[in-house]
mmCIF file of C-alpha atoms and ligand atoms in Angstrom:
data_model
loop_
_atom_site.group_PDB
_atom_site.id
_atom_site.type_symbol
_atom_site.label_atom_id
_atom_site.label_comp_id
_atom_site.label_asym_id
_atom_site.label_seq_id
_atom_site.Cartn_x
_atom_site.Cartn_y
_atom_site.Cartn_z
ATOM 1 C CA MET Z 38 40.280 13.051 22.749
ATOM 2 C CA ARG Z 39 41.882 12.567 26.124
ATOM 3 C CA TYR Z 40 43.624 9.428 27.251
ATOM 4 C CA ARG Z 41 44.226 7.928 30.656
ATOM 5 C CA GLN Z 42 46.461 5.094 31.739
ATOM 6 C CA PHE Z 43 44.577 1.844 32.327
ATOM 7 C CA GLY Z 44 45.624 0.966 35.874
ATOM 8 C CA THR Z 45 49.233 -0.194 35.913
ATOM 9 C CA THR Z 46 49.145 -1.775 32.434
ATOM 10 C CA GLY Z 47 50.986 1.106 30.766
ATOM 11 C CA LYS Z 48 48.227 1.292 28.111
ATOM 12 C CA GLN Z 49 46.739 4.689 27.356
ATOM 13 C CA VAL Z 50 43.032 4.392 26.614
ATOM 14 C CA SER Z 51 40.589 7.054 25.437
ATOM 15 C CA VAL Z 52 38.405 8.444 28.242
ATOM 16 C CA ILE Z 53 35.367 7.670 26.087
ATOM 17 C CA SER Z 54 35.221 4.071 24.996
ATOM 18 C CA PHE Z 55 33.008 2.247 22.523
ATOM 19 C CA GLY Z 56 30.457 -0.263 23.782
ATOM 20 C CA GLY Z 57 29.240 -2.662 21.099
ATOM 21 C CA MET Z 58 25.856 -3.532 22.588
ATOM 22 C CA ARG Z 59 23.573 -1.095 20.774
ATOM 23 C CA PHE Z 60 23.979 -1.574 17.029
ATOM 24 C CA ILE Z 61 20.583 -0.814 15.484
ATOM 25 C CA GLU Z 62 21.031 -3.003 12.400
ATOM 26 C CA PRO Z 63 23.430 -5.715 13.549
ATOM 27 C CA LYS Z 64 22.774 -7.855 10.480
ATOM 28 C CA ASP Z 65 24.233 -5.136 8.274
ATOM 29 C CA LEU Z 66 27.980 -5.637 8.825
ATOM 30 C CA ASP Z 67 29.157 -2.661 6.764
ATOM 31 C CA LYS Z 68 26.702 -0.203 8.262
ATOM 32 C CA SER Z 69 27.423 -1.297 11.832
ATOM 33 C CA ALA Z 70 31.201 -1.449 11.330
ATOM 34 C CA ASP Z 71 31.062 2.098 9.966
ATOM 35 C CA ILE Z 72 29.975 3.366 13.410
ATOM 36 C CA LEU Z 73 32.985 1.737 15.031
ATOM 37 C CA LEU Z 74 35.342 3.052 12.353
ATOM 38 C CA TYR Z 75 33.924 6.539 12.795
ATOM 39 C CA ALA Z 76 34.560 6.354 16.557
ATOM 40 C CA HIS Z 77 38.149 5.267 15.857
ATOM 41 C CA SER Z 78 38.616 8.219 13.481
ATOM 42 C CA LYS Z 79 37.578 10.509 16.361
ATOM 43 C CA GLY Z 80 40.295 9.161 18.655
ATOM 44 C CA ILE Z 81 38.400 6.426 20.518
ATOM 45 C CA ASN Z 82 40.805 3.494 20.934
ATOM 46 C CA TYR Z 83 39.071 1.183 23.433
ATOM 47 C CA PHE Z 84 36.383 -1.086 21.975
ATOM 48 C CA ASP Z 85 34.301 -3.348 24.174
ATOM 49 C CA THR Z 86 32.146 -6.228 22.998
ATOM 50 C CA ALA Z 87 30.913 -9.622 24.200
ATOM 51 C CA PRO Z 88 29.345 -12.786 22.861
ATOM 52 C CA ILE Z 89 25.527 -12.459 22.722
ATOM 53 C CA TYR Z 90 25.490 -8.669 22.291
ATOM 54 C CA CYS Z 91 23.115 -7.633 19.481
ATOM 55 C CA GLY Z 92 21.795 -11.123 18.845
ATOM 56 C CA ASP Z 93 25.362 -12.482 18.998
ATOM 57 C CA ARG Z 94 26.413 -10.270 16.069
ATOM 58 C CA SER Z 95 28.559 -7.706 17.889
ATOM 59 C CA GLU Z 96 31.855 -9.631 17.822
ATOM 60 C CA ASP Z 97 31.467 -10.253 14.084
ATOM 61 C CA ILE Z 98 30.818 -6.548 13.515
ATOM 62 C CA PHE Z 99 33.897 -5.702 15.561
ATOM 63 C CA GLY Z 100 35.968 -8.194 13.577
ATOM 64 C CA HIS Z 101 34.757 -6.686 10.302
ATOM 65 C CA ALA Z 102 35.762 -3.201 11.438
ATOM 66 C CA LEU Z 103 38.964 -3.998 13.328
ATOM 67 C CA ARG Z 104 40.447 -5.929 10.385
ATOM 68 C CA GLN Z 105 40.444 -2.569 8.548
ATOM 69 C CA LEU Z 106 42.521 -0.838 11.237
ATOM 70 C CA PRO Z 107 46.225 -1.011 12.164
ATOM 71 C CA ARG Z 108 46.489 -3.463 15.061
ATOM 72 C CA ASN Z 109 48.479 -1.015 17.189
ATOM 73 C CA SER Z 110 45.790 1.674 16.931
ATOM 74 C CA PHE Z 111 43.130 0.069 19.157
ATOM 75 C CA TYR Z 112 42.483 -2.071 22.210
ATOM 76 C CA VAL Z 113 39.720 -4.635 22.105
ATOM 77 C CA ALA Z 114 37.870 -6.115 25.060
ATOM 78 C CA SER Z 115 35.563 -9.113 25.231
ATOM 79 C CA LYS Z 116 34.096 -11.284 27.975
ATOM 80 C CA CYS Z 117 32.939 -14.659 29.206
ATOM 81 C CA SER Z 118 30.504 -15.509 32.002
ATOM 82 C CA ARG Z 119 30.985 -19.294 32.105
ATOM 83 C CA ASP Z 120 32.033 -21.083 35.321
ATOM 84 C CA ASN Z 121 33.635 -24.003 33.577
ATOM 85 C CA GLY Z 122 37.251 -23.629 32.433
ATOM 86 C CA ASP Z 123 36.777 -25.611 29.204
ATOM 87 C CA ASP Z 124 33.724 -23.533 28.308
ATOM 88 C CA LEU Z 125 35.659 -20.328 28.919
ATOM 89 C CA ARG Z 126 38.488 -21.537 26.693
ATOM 90 C CA LYS Z 127 36.076 -22.369 23.861
ATOM 91 C CA SER Z 128 34.344 -19.026 24.210
ATOM 92 C CA LEU Z 129 37.686 -17.179 24.211
ATOM 93 C CA GLU Z 130 38.891 -19.011 21.099
ATOM 94 C CA ARG Z 131 35.646 -18.213 19.307
ATOM 95 C CA SER Z 132 35.936 -14.533 20.303
ATOM 96 C CA LEU Z 133 39.527 -14.376 19.009
ATOM 97 C CA LYS Z 134 38.442 -15.864 15.700
ATOM 98 C CA ARG Z 135 35.469 -13.579 15.269
ATOM 99 C CA LEU Z 136 37.467 -10.494 16.209
ATOM 100 C CA GLY Z 137 40.334 -11.464 13.896
ATOM 101 C CA VAL Z 138 43.035 -10.808 16.499
ATOM 102 C CA GLU Z 139 45.715 -12.960 18.091
ATOM 103 C CA GLN Z 140 45.200 -11.433 21.503
ATOM 104 C CA ILE Z 141 42.222 -9.883 23.272
ATOM 105 C CA ASP Z 142 43.772 -6.909 25.031
ATOM 106 C CA PHE Z 143 41.330 -6.831 27.950
ATOM 107 C CA PHE Z 144 39.353 -9.983 28.696
ATOM 108 C CA TYR Z 145 36.633 -9.850 31.317
ATOM 109 C CA ILE Z 146 35.358 -12.459 33.728
ATOM 110 C CA TRP Z 147 31.868 -11.274 33.017
ATOM 111 C CA HIS Z 148 28.922 -10.365 35.208
ATOM 112 C CA LEU Z 149 30.080 -11.284 38.712
ATOM 113 C CA MET Z 150 26.927 -10.947 40.785
ATOM 114 C CA ASN Z 151 28.097 -11.805 44.317
ATOM 115 C CA LEU Z 152 30.752 -13.729 46.253
ATOM 116 C CA GLN Z 153 29.011 -17.085 45.695
ATOM 117 C CA ASP Z 154 29.215 -16.436 41.997
ATOM 118 C CA TRP Z 155 32.921 -15.609 42.336
ATOM 119 C CA ASP Z 156 33.509 -18.894 44.211
ATOM 120 C CA LYS Z 157 31.717 -20.775 41.411
ATOM 121 C CA ARG Z 158 33.973 -19.228 38.758
ATOM 122 C CA LYS Z 159 37.016 -20.335 40.712
ATOM 123 C CA ALA Z 160 35.712 -23.824 41.528
ATOM 124 C CA GLY Z 161 34.606 -24.394 37.922
ATOM 125 C CA GLY Z 162 38.075 -23.599 36.590
ATOM 126 C CA ALA Z 163 37.166 -20.409 34.691
ATOM 127 C CA ILE Z 164 39.759 -18.268 36.466
ATOM 128 C CA GLU Z 165 42.488 -20.858 36.060
ATOM 129 C CA ALA Z 166 41.704 -21.209 32.339
ATOM 130 C CA ALA Z 167 41.758 -17.439 31.865
ATOM 131 C CA LEU Z 168 45.100 -17.103 33.655
ATOM 132 C CA LYS Z 169 46.542 -19.871 31.508
ATOM 133 C CA ALA Z 170 45.320 -18.101 28.359
ATOM 134 C CA GLN Z 171 46.930 -14.931 29.648
ATOM 135 C CA GLU Z 172 50.244 -16.751 30.073
ATOM 136 C CA GLU Z 173 49.921 -18.040 26.516
ATOM 137 C CA GLY Z 174 49.398 -14.501 25.256
ATOM 138 C CA LEU Z 175 45.796 -14.978 24.102
ATOM 139 C CA ILE Z 176 44.695 -12.449 26.713
ATOM 140 C CA GLY Z 177 46.602 -9.233 27.345
ATOM 141 C CA HIS Z 178 45.091 -8.296 30.708
ATOM 142 C CA LEU Z 179 42.505 -10.147 32.741
ATOM 143 C CA CYS Z 180 39.737 -7.991 34.200
ATOM 144 C CA CYS Z 181 36.281 -8.533 35.680
ATOM 145 C CA SER Z 182 32.879 -6.952 35.273
ATOM 146 C CA SER Z 183 30.858 -6.659 38.422
ATOM 147 C CA HIS Z 184 27.433 -5.808 39.771
ATOM 148 C CA MET Z 185 28.632 -6.340 43.355
ATOM 149 C CA ASP Z 186 28.601 -3.770 46.099
ATOM 150 C CA GLY Z 187 31.880 -2.157 47.132
ATOM 151 C CA GLU Z 188 32.628 -4.507 50.029
ATOM 152 C CA ASP Z 189 32.167 -7.753 48.110
ATOM 153 C CA LEU Z 190 34.040 -6.394 45.130
ATOM 154 C CA ALA Z 191 36.942 -5.473 47.417
ATOM 155 C CA VAL Z 192 37.207 -9.135 48.472
ATOM 156 C CA VAL Z 193 37.520 -10.195 44.814
ATOM 157 C CA LEU Z 194 39.900 -7.436 43.787
ATOM 158 C CA LYS Z 195 42.231 -8.032 46.714
ATOM 159 C CA GLU Z 196 43.009 -11.481 45.322
ATOM 160 C CA ASP Z 197 45.260 -9.554 42.937
ATOM 161 C CA ILE Z 198 44.138 -11.364 39.779
ATOM 162 C CA PHE Z 199 42.669 -8.500 37.795
ATOM 163 C CA ALA Z 200 44.166 -5.481 36.042
ATOM 164 C CA GLY Z 201 40.860 -3.675 35.801
ATOM 165 C CA VAL Z 202 37.169 -3.714 36.520
ATOM 166 C CA LEU Z 203 34.052 -2.797 34.569
ATOM 167 C CA LEU Z 204 31.141 -1.505 36.623
ATOM 168 C CA GLY Z 205 28.036 0.617 36.347
ATOM 169 C CA TYR Z 206 28.490 4.181 37.560
ATOM 170 C CA ASN Z 207 26.281 7.127 36.731
ATOM 171 C CA ALA Z 208 24.251 9.946 38.185
ATOM 172 C CA LEU Z 209 21.487 7.519 39.133
ATOM 173 C CA ASN Z 210 23.430 4.853 40.969
ATOM 174 C CA PHE Z 211 26.482 6.646 42.318
ATOM 175 C CA PRO Z 212 25.662 6.273 46.047
ATOM 176 C CA TYR Z 213 25.840 2.512 45.668
ATOM 177 C CA ARG Z 214 28.657 2.393 43.183
ATOM 178 C CA ARG Z 215 31.152 5.019 44.185
ATOM 179 C CA HIS Z 216 32.629 2.845 46.941
ATOM 180 C CA ALA Z 217 33.385 0.138 44.396
ATOM 181 C CA VAL Z 218 35.028 2.713 42.105
ATOM 182 C CA GLU Z 219 37.123 4.038 44.999
ATOM 183 C CA GLN Z 220 38.074 0.529 46.016
ATOM 184 C CA ALA Z 221 39.358 -0.222 42.505
ATOM 185 C CA GLY Z 222 41.184 3.108 42.444
ATOM 186 C CA LYS Z 223 42.950 2.333 45.725
ATOM 187 C CA LEU Z 224 44.217 -0.906 44.204
ATOM 188 C CA LYS Z 225 45.440 1.041 41.141
ATOM 189 C CA LEU Z 226 43.204 -0.867 38.721
ATOM 190 C CA GLY Z 227 41.795 0.378 35.463
ATOM 191 C CA VAL Z 228 38.153 1.375 35.986
ATOM 192 C CA VAL Z 229 35.769 1.188 33.036
ATOM 193 C CA THR Z 230 32.314 2.543 33.768
ATOM 194 C CA MET Z 231 29.351 1.069 31.935
ATOM 195 C CA ASN Z 232 26.037 2.834 31.589
ATOM 196 C CA PRO Z 233 27.424 6.356 32.134
ATOM 197 C CA LEU Z 234 24.182 7.621 30.564
ATOM 198 C CA GLY Z 235 21.984 5.422 32.741
ATOM 199 C CA GLY Z 236 21.260 2.991 29.909
ATOM 200 C CA GLY Z 237 19.852 5.869 27.824
ATOM 201 C CA LEU Z 238 17.581 7.167 30.609
ATOM 202 C CA ILE Z 239 19.592 10.361 31.106
ATOM 203 C CA PRO Z 240 19.381 11.620 27.480
ATOM 204 C CA GLN Z 241 15.740 10.465 27.332
ATOM 205 C CA ASN Z 242 14.843 12.603 30.383
ATOM 206 C CA PRO Z 243 16.828 15.822 29.850
ATOM 207 C CA GLU Z 244 14.614 18.015 32.081
ATOM 208 C CA ARG Z 245 14.983 15.677 34.976
ATOM 209 C CA PHE Z 246 18.763 15.633 34.706
ATOM 210 C CA ASP Z 247 19.150 19.316 33.844
ATOM 211 C CA PHE Z 248 20.773 20.088 37.203
ATOM 212 C CA LEU Z 249 23.809 18.002 36.204
ATOM 213 C CA LYS Z 250 24.878 20.826 33.904
ATOM 214 C CA THR Z 251 27.714 22.837 35.414
ATOM 215 C CA VAL Z 252 28.801 24.690 32.259
ATOM 216 C CA ALA Z 253 26.581 26.960 30.110
ATOM 217 C CA THR Z 254 27.326 25.011 26.916
ATOM 218 C CA ASP Z 255 26.527 21.654 28.488
ATOM 219 C CA THR Z 256 24.028 19.210 27.083
ATOM 220 C CA VAL Z 257 22.671 16.676 29.503
ATOM 221 C CA VAL Z 258 24.871 14.049 27.771
ATOM 222 C CA SER Z 259 28.095 16.042 28.172
ATOM 223 C CA ALA Z 260 27.138 16.847 31.770
ATOM 224 C CA ALA Z 261 26.508 13.188 32.585
ATOM 225 C CA LEU Z 262 29.830 12.173 31.037
ATOM 226 C CA ARG Z 263 31.608 14.945 32.939
ATOM 227 C CA PHE Z 264 30.011 13.691 36.149
ATOM 228 C CA ASN Z 265 31.381 10.250 35.377
ATOM 229 C CA LEU Z 266 34.863 11.261 34.263
ATOM 230 C CA SER Z 267 35.297 13.682 37.144
ATOM 231 C CA HIS Z 268 35.690 10.757 39.481
ATOM 232 C CA PRO Z 269 39.482 10.604 39.768
ATOM 233 C CA ASP Z 270 39.493 6.799 39.756
ATOM 234 C CA VAL Z 271 37.522 6.376 36.518
ATOM 235 C CA THR Z 272 39.731 5.490 33.539
ATOM 236 C CA THR Z 273 37.165 5.446 30.731
ATOM 237 C CA ALA Z 274 33.390 5.737 30.298
ATOM 238 C CA LEU Z 275 31.910 3.084 28.038
ATOM 239 C CA VAL Z 276 29.102 4.371 25.827
ATOM 240 C CA GLY Z 277 26.906 2.158 23.633
ATOM 241 C CA PHE Z 278 26.810 4.237 20.458
ATOM 242 C CA THR Z 279 24.196 3.884 17.731
ATOM 243 C CA ASN Z 280 25.219 6.673 15.329
ATOM 244 C CA HIS Z 281 27.812 9.316 14.424
ATOM 245 C CA GLN Z 282 25.979 12.115 16.183
ATOM 246 C CA GLU Z 283 26.169 10.380 19.561
ATOM 247 C CA ILE Z 284 29.884 9.829 19.031
ATOM 248 C CA ASP Z 285 30.378 13.518 18.170
ATOM 249 C CA GLN Z 286 28.537 14.588 21.327
ATOM 250 C CA ALA Z 287 30.519 12.283 23.593
ATOM 251 C CA VAL Z 288 33.850 13.159 21.984
ATOM 252 C CA ALA Z 289 33.072 16.875 22.347
ATOM 253 C CA ALA Z 290 32.285 16.343 26.026
ATOM 254 C CA ALA Z 291 35.638 14.611 26.530
ATOM 255 C CA THR Z 292 37.564 17.175 24.482
ATOM 256 C CA ASP Z 293 36.148 20.207 26.303
ATOM 257 C CA PHE Z 294 36.380 18.353 29.550
ATOM 258 C CA ALA Z 295 37.060 20.342 32.676
ATOM 259 C CA PRO Z 296 36.542 18.141 35.710
ATOM 260 C CA ILE Z 297 34.110 19.346 38.309
ATOM 261 C CA ASN Z 298 35.939 19.972 41.534
ATOM 262 C CA GLN Z 299 35.443 18.244 44.866
ATOM 263 C CA SER Z 300 33.012 20.796 46.285
ATOM 264 C CA GLN Z 301 30.958 20.947 43.040
ATOM 265 C CA GLN Z 302 30.863 17.176 43.143
ATOM 266 C CA GLN Z 303 29.589 17.129 46.725
ATOM 267 C CA GLU Z 304 26.965 19.719 45.779
ATOM 268 C CA LEU Z 305 25.862 17.568 42.833
ATOM 269 C CA PHE Z 306 25.681 14.513 45.064
ATOM 270 C CA LYS Z 307 23.309 16.381 47.365
ATOM 271 C CA GLN Z 308 21.168 17.627 44.479
ATOM 272 C CA ILE Z 309 20.987 14.183 42.940
ATOM 273 C CA GLU Z 310 19.824 12.645 46.179
ATOM 274 C CA ALA Z 311 17.231 15.378 46.635
ATOM 275 C CA SER Z 312 16.009 15.349 43.020
ATOM 276 C CA PHE Z 313 15.516 11.627 42.774
ATOM 277 C CA ASP Z 314 13.317 11.209 45.796
ATOM 278 C CA ASP Z 315 11.009 8.835 43.914
ATOM 279 C CA LEU Z 316 13.846 6.753 42.450
ATOM 280 C CA CYS Z 317 15.875 3.957 43.961
ATOM 281 C CA THR Z 318 19.522 4.973 44.068
ATOM 282 C CA GLY Z 319 20.776 1.403 44.551
ATOM 283 C CA CYS Z 320 22.373 2.210 47.912
ATOM 284 C CA GLY Z 321 21.488 -1.212 49.354
ATOM 285 C CA TYR Z 322 20.542 -0.002 52.839
ATOM 286 C CA CYS Z 323 17.221 -1.876 52.570
ATOM 287 C CA LEU Z 324 19.051 -5.223 52.745
ATOM 288 C CA PRO Z 325 19.092 -7.875 54.082
ATOM 289 C CA CYS Z 326 15.688 -9.278 53.187
ATOM 290 C CA PRO Z 327 14.558 -12.347 55.185
ATOM 291 C CA VAL Z 328 13.540 -14.130 51.966
ATOM 292 C CA ASN Z 329 16.666 -12.965 50.114
ATOM 293 C CA ILE Z 330 15.002 -10.743 47.546
ATOM 294 C CA PRO Z 331 17.728 -8.622 45.876
ATOM 295 C CA ILE Z 332 15.630 -5.500 46.502
ATOM 296 C CA PRO Z 333 17.943 -2.892 44.882
ATOM 297 C CA LYS Z 334 17.914 -4.839 41.604
ATOM 298 C CA TYR Z 335 14.111 -4.948 41.485
ATOM 299 C CA LEU Z 336 13.765 -1.336 42.552
ATOM 300 C CA ASP Z 337 16.326 -0.270 39.963
ATOM 301 C CA SER Z 338 14.175 -2.094 37.422
ATOM 302 C CA TYR Z 339 11.151 -0.188 38.751
ATOM 303 C CA ASN Z 340 13.062 3.037 37.974
ATOM 304 C CA GLN Z 341 12.682 2.067 34.327
ATOM 305 C CA LEU Z 342 8.918 2.075 34.790
ATOM 306 C CA ILE Z 343 9.002 5.632 36.160
ATOM 307 C CA LEU Z 344 11.478 7.039 33.668
ATOM 308 C CA ASN Z 345 10.223 5.163 30.618
ATOM 309 C CA GLY Z 346 6.592 6.219 31.022
ATOM 310 C CA GLY Z 347 5.302 2.878 32.333
ATOM 311 C CA ASP Z 348 7.030 0.713 29.733
ATOM 312 C CA ARG Z 349 6.826 -2.786 31.260
ATOM 313 C CA GLN Z 350 8.982 -4.291 28.529
ATOM 314 C CA ALA Z 351 11.837 -1.976 29.615
ATOM 315 C CA VAL Z 352 11.570 -3.532 33.074
ATOM 316 C CA LEU Z 353 11.662 -7.078 31.698
ATOM 317 C CA ASN Z 354 14.703 -6.159 29.597
ATOM 318 C CA ARG Z 355 16.406 -4.761 32.673
ATOM 319 C CA TYR Z 356 15.772 -8.019 34.572
ATOM 320 C CA ARG Z 357 17.191 -10.127 31.808
ATOM 321 C CA MET Z 358 19.963 -8.044 30.272
ATOM 322 C CA HIS Z 359 21.329 -6.192 33.262
ATOM 323 C CA TRP Z 360 20.572 -8.054 36.471
ATOM 324 C CA ASN Z 361 19.974 -11.656 35.452
ATOM 325 C CA ILE Z 362 16.900 -11.914 37.689
ATOM 326 C CA THR Z 363 13.431 -13.294 37.044
ATOM 327 C CA PRO Z 364 10.013 -11.725 37.693
ATOM 328 C CA GLN Z 365 9.079 -14.495 40.171
ATOM 329 C CA GLN Z 366 11.349 -13.603 43.068
ATOM 330 C CA ALA Z 367 9.790 -10.171 43.521
ATOM 331 C CA LYS Z 368 6.514 -11.932 44.271
ATOM 332 C CA GLU Z 369 8.036 -13.823 47.219
ATOM 333 C CA CYS Z 370 7.908 -10.738 49.446
ATOM 334 C CA VAL Z 371 6.221 -11.595 52.771
ATOM 335 C CA ARG Z 372 5.575 -7.888 53.534
ATOM 336 C CA CYS Z 373 7.538 -7.861 56.773
ATOM 337 C CA GLY Z 374 8.239 -4.150 56.213
ATOM 338 C CA ALA Z 375 11.880 -4.288 57.365
ATOM 339 C CA CYS Z 376 13.219 -2.900 54.092
ATOM 340 C CA GLU Z 377 10.881 0.098 54.074
ATOM 341 C CA GLU Z 378 12.031 1.086 57.553
ATOM 342 C CA ARG Z 379 15.606 1.172 56.294
ATOM 343 C CA CYS Z 380 15.075 2.716 52.849
ATOM 344 C CA THR Z 381 17.031 5.968 52.554
ATOM 345 C CA GLN Z 382 14.557 7.237 49.943
ATOM 346 C CA HIS Z 383 11.485 6.156 51.949
ATOM 347 C CA LEU Z 384 10.183 4.237 48.963
ATOM 348 C CA PRO Z 385 7.057 2.046 49.072
ATOM 349 C CA ILE Z 386 9.152 -1.036 48.340
ATOM 350 C CA MET Z 387 6.460 -3.621 49.041
ATOM 351 C CA ASP Z 388 3.960 -1.977 46.688
ATOM 352 C CA ARG Z 389 6.594 -1.555 44.000
ATOM 353 C CA LEU Z 390 7.566 -5.209 44.177
ATOM 354 C CA ALA Z 391 3.892 -6.150 43.837
ATOM 355 C CA GLU Z 392 3.410 -3.796 40.880
ATOM 356 C CA LEU Z 393 6.449 -4.978 38.933
ATOM 357 C CA PRO Z 394 5.778 -7.191 35.920
HETATM 358 S S1 LIG V 630 9.045 -6.362 52.974
HETATM 359 FE FE1 LIG V 630 9.417 -7.970 51.465
HETATM 360 S S2 LIG V 630 11.174 -7.242 50.338
HETATM 361 FE FE2 LIG V 630 11.092 -6.061 52.211
HETATM 362 S S3 LIG V 630 12.470 -7.127 53.609
HETATM 363 FE FE3 LIG V 630 10.388 -7.895 53.964
HETATM 364 S S4 LIG V 630 10.188 -9.682 52.638
HETATM 365 FE FE4 LIG V 630 11.977 -8.556 51.939
HETATM 366 S S1 LIG V 631 15.105 0.545 47.883
HETATM 367 FE FE1 LIG V 631 15.792 2.285 49.094
HETATM 368 S S2 LIG V 631 17.373 1.517 50.484
HETATM 369 FE FE2 LIG V 631 17.028 -0.044 48.884
HETATM 370 S S3 LIG V 631 18.560 0.405 47.379
HETATM 371 FE FE3 LIG V 631 16.744 1.511 46.727
HETATM 372 S S4 LIG V 631 16.944 3.566 47.638
HETATM 373 FE FE4 LIG V 631 18.433 2.220 48.672
#
């Protein structure tokens, strides 16, 4: 396993980290904890969970596993999305209890969607409460998780509150996300990337992502992780593991890791843009919309329809779990056509919005 320093914290974290959002049998504590313990035995030392993951079982599973490990052999991360300071405090205390630790090493202000959302977290007292908990030693480092574009995220990060940021970055969404990653890198923050495998879409569509392979022995999983970790500002790629085999594959990719160089990366960028001509890349050039539809979020959800063979439930899950949007807003499109004129992929946005569940 390879390790990188998390921003300026002095902590060395494994370049592959464990995301606790995909346990298949979350009610079975021993079986689920075994996956985490296996990851730890392979050198993974950064473990990320949150309340509500896996029917609100993930933190308990983590606690069950982490109590079996020396405290100085892992870092644990959890999160809270509440605006209100008292609510955040209660959530933090519950997380500490479930995880069986005295300090959460990396605690995330969770799921920042836009600058209005950021203002609400501040006005509601959540940031103040988190900083107080950090002073008390209940939180090691305060971080945030964000679905914002690079410019808005820069505004938040420049307030100099956070030690790191968690954001989605993968072969599908890099045009939209790489500016945010670079922004965090410039500020010397730890950068944790979620969804490095496109929420499972990359391994599920190996032919489509075959061009990511730059080494003969590559699998599409190792290639996608290499793509992610080759960004010089990425500290660790967070993978939601479900079994030992997936851990072995990811660990092998990190162990054999040879970063792709700048010119290979540029070449891949070009190929990705050319190969995904029917997919939304999340670039955001279609905005603004006169009725404020967050078009990239809906079109990203439509990607699930294309890549998951028309599975409408996958789209609904994406709305709820990833973007926190509802089906209704997509139907408010007044078909002005402005977004389609600006779309870099020339996508039929209006028809896609109408077709979405
Ligand atoms: S066509 Fe619909 S989605 Fe596109 S900008 Fe106009 S109202 Fe918004
Ligand atoms: S709909 Fe087009 S312009 Fe908008 S984010 Fe997707 S690819 Fe970019």
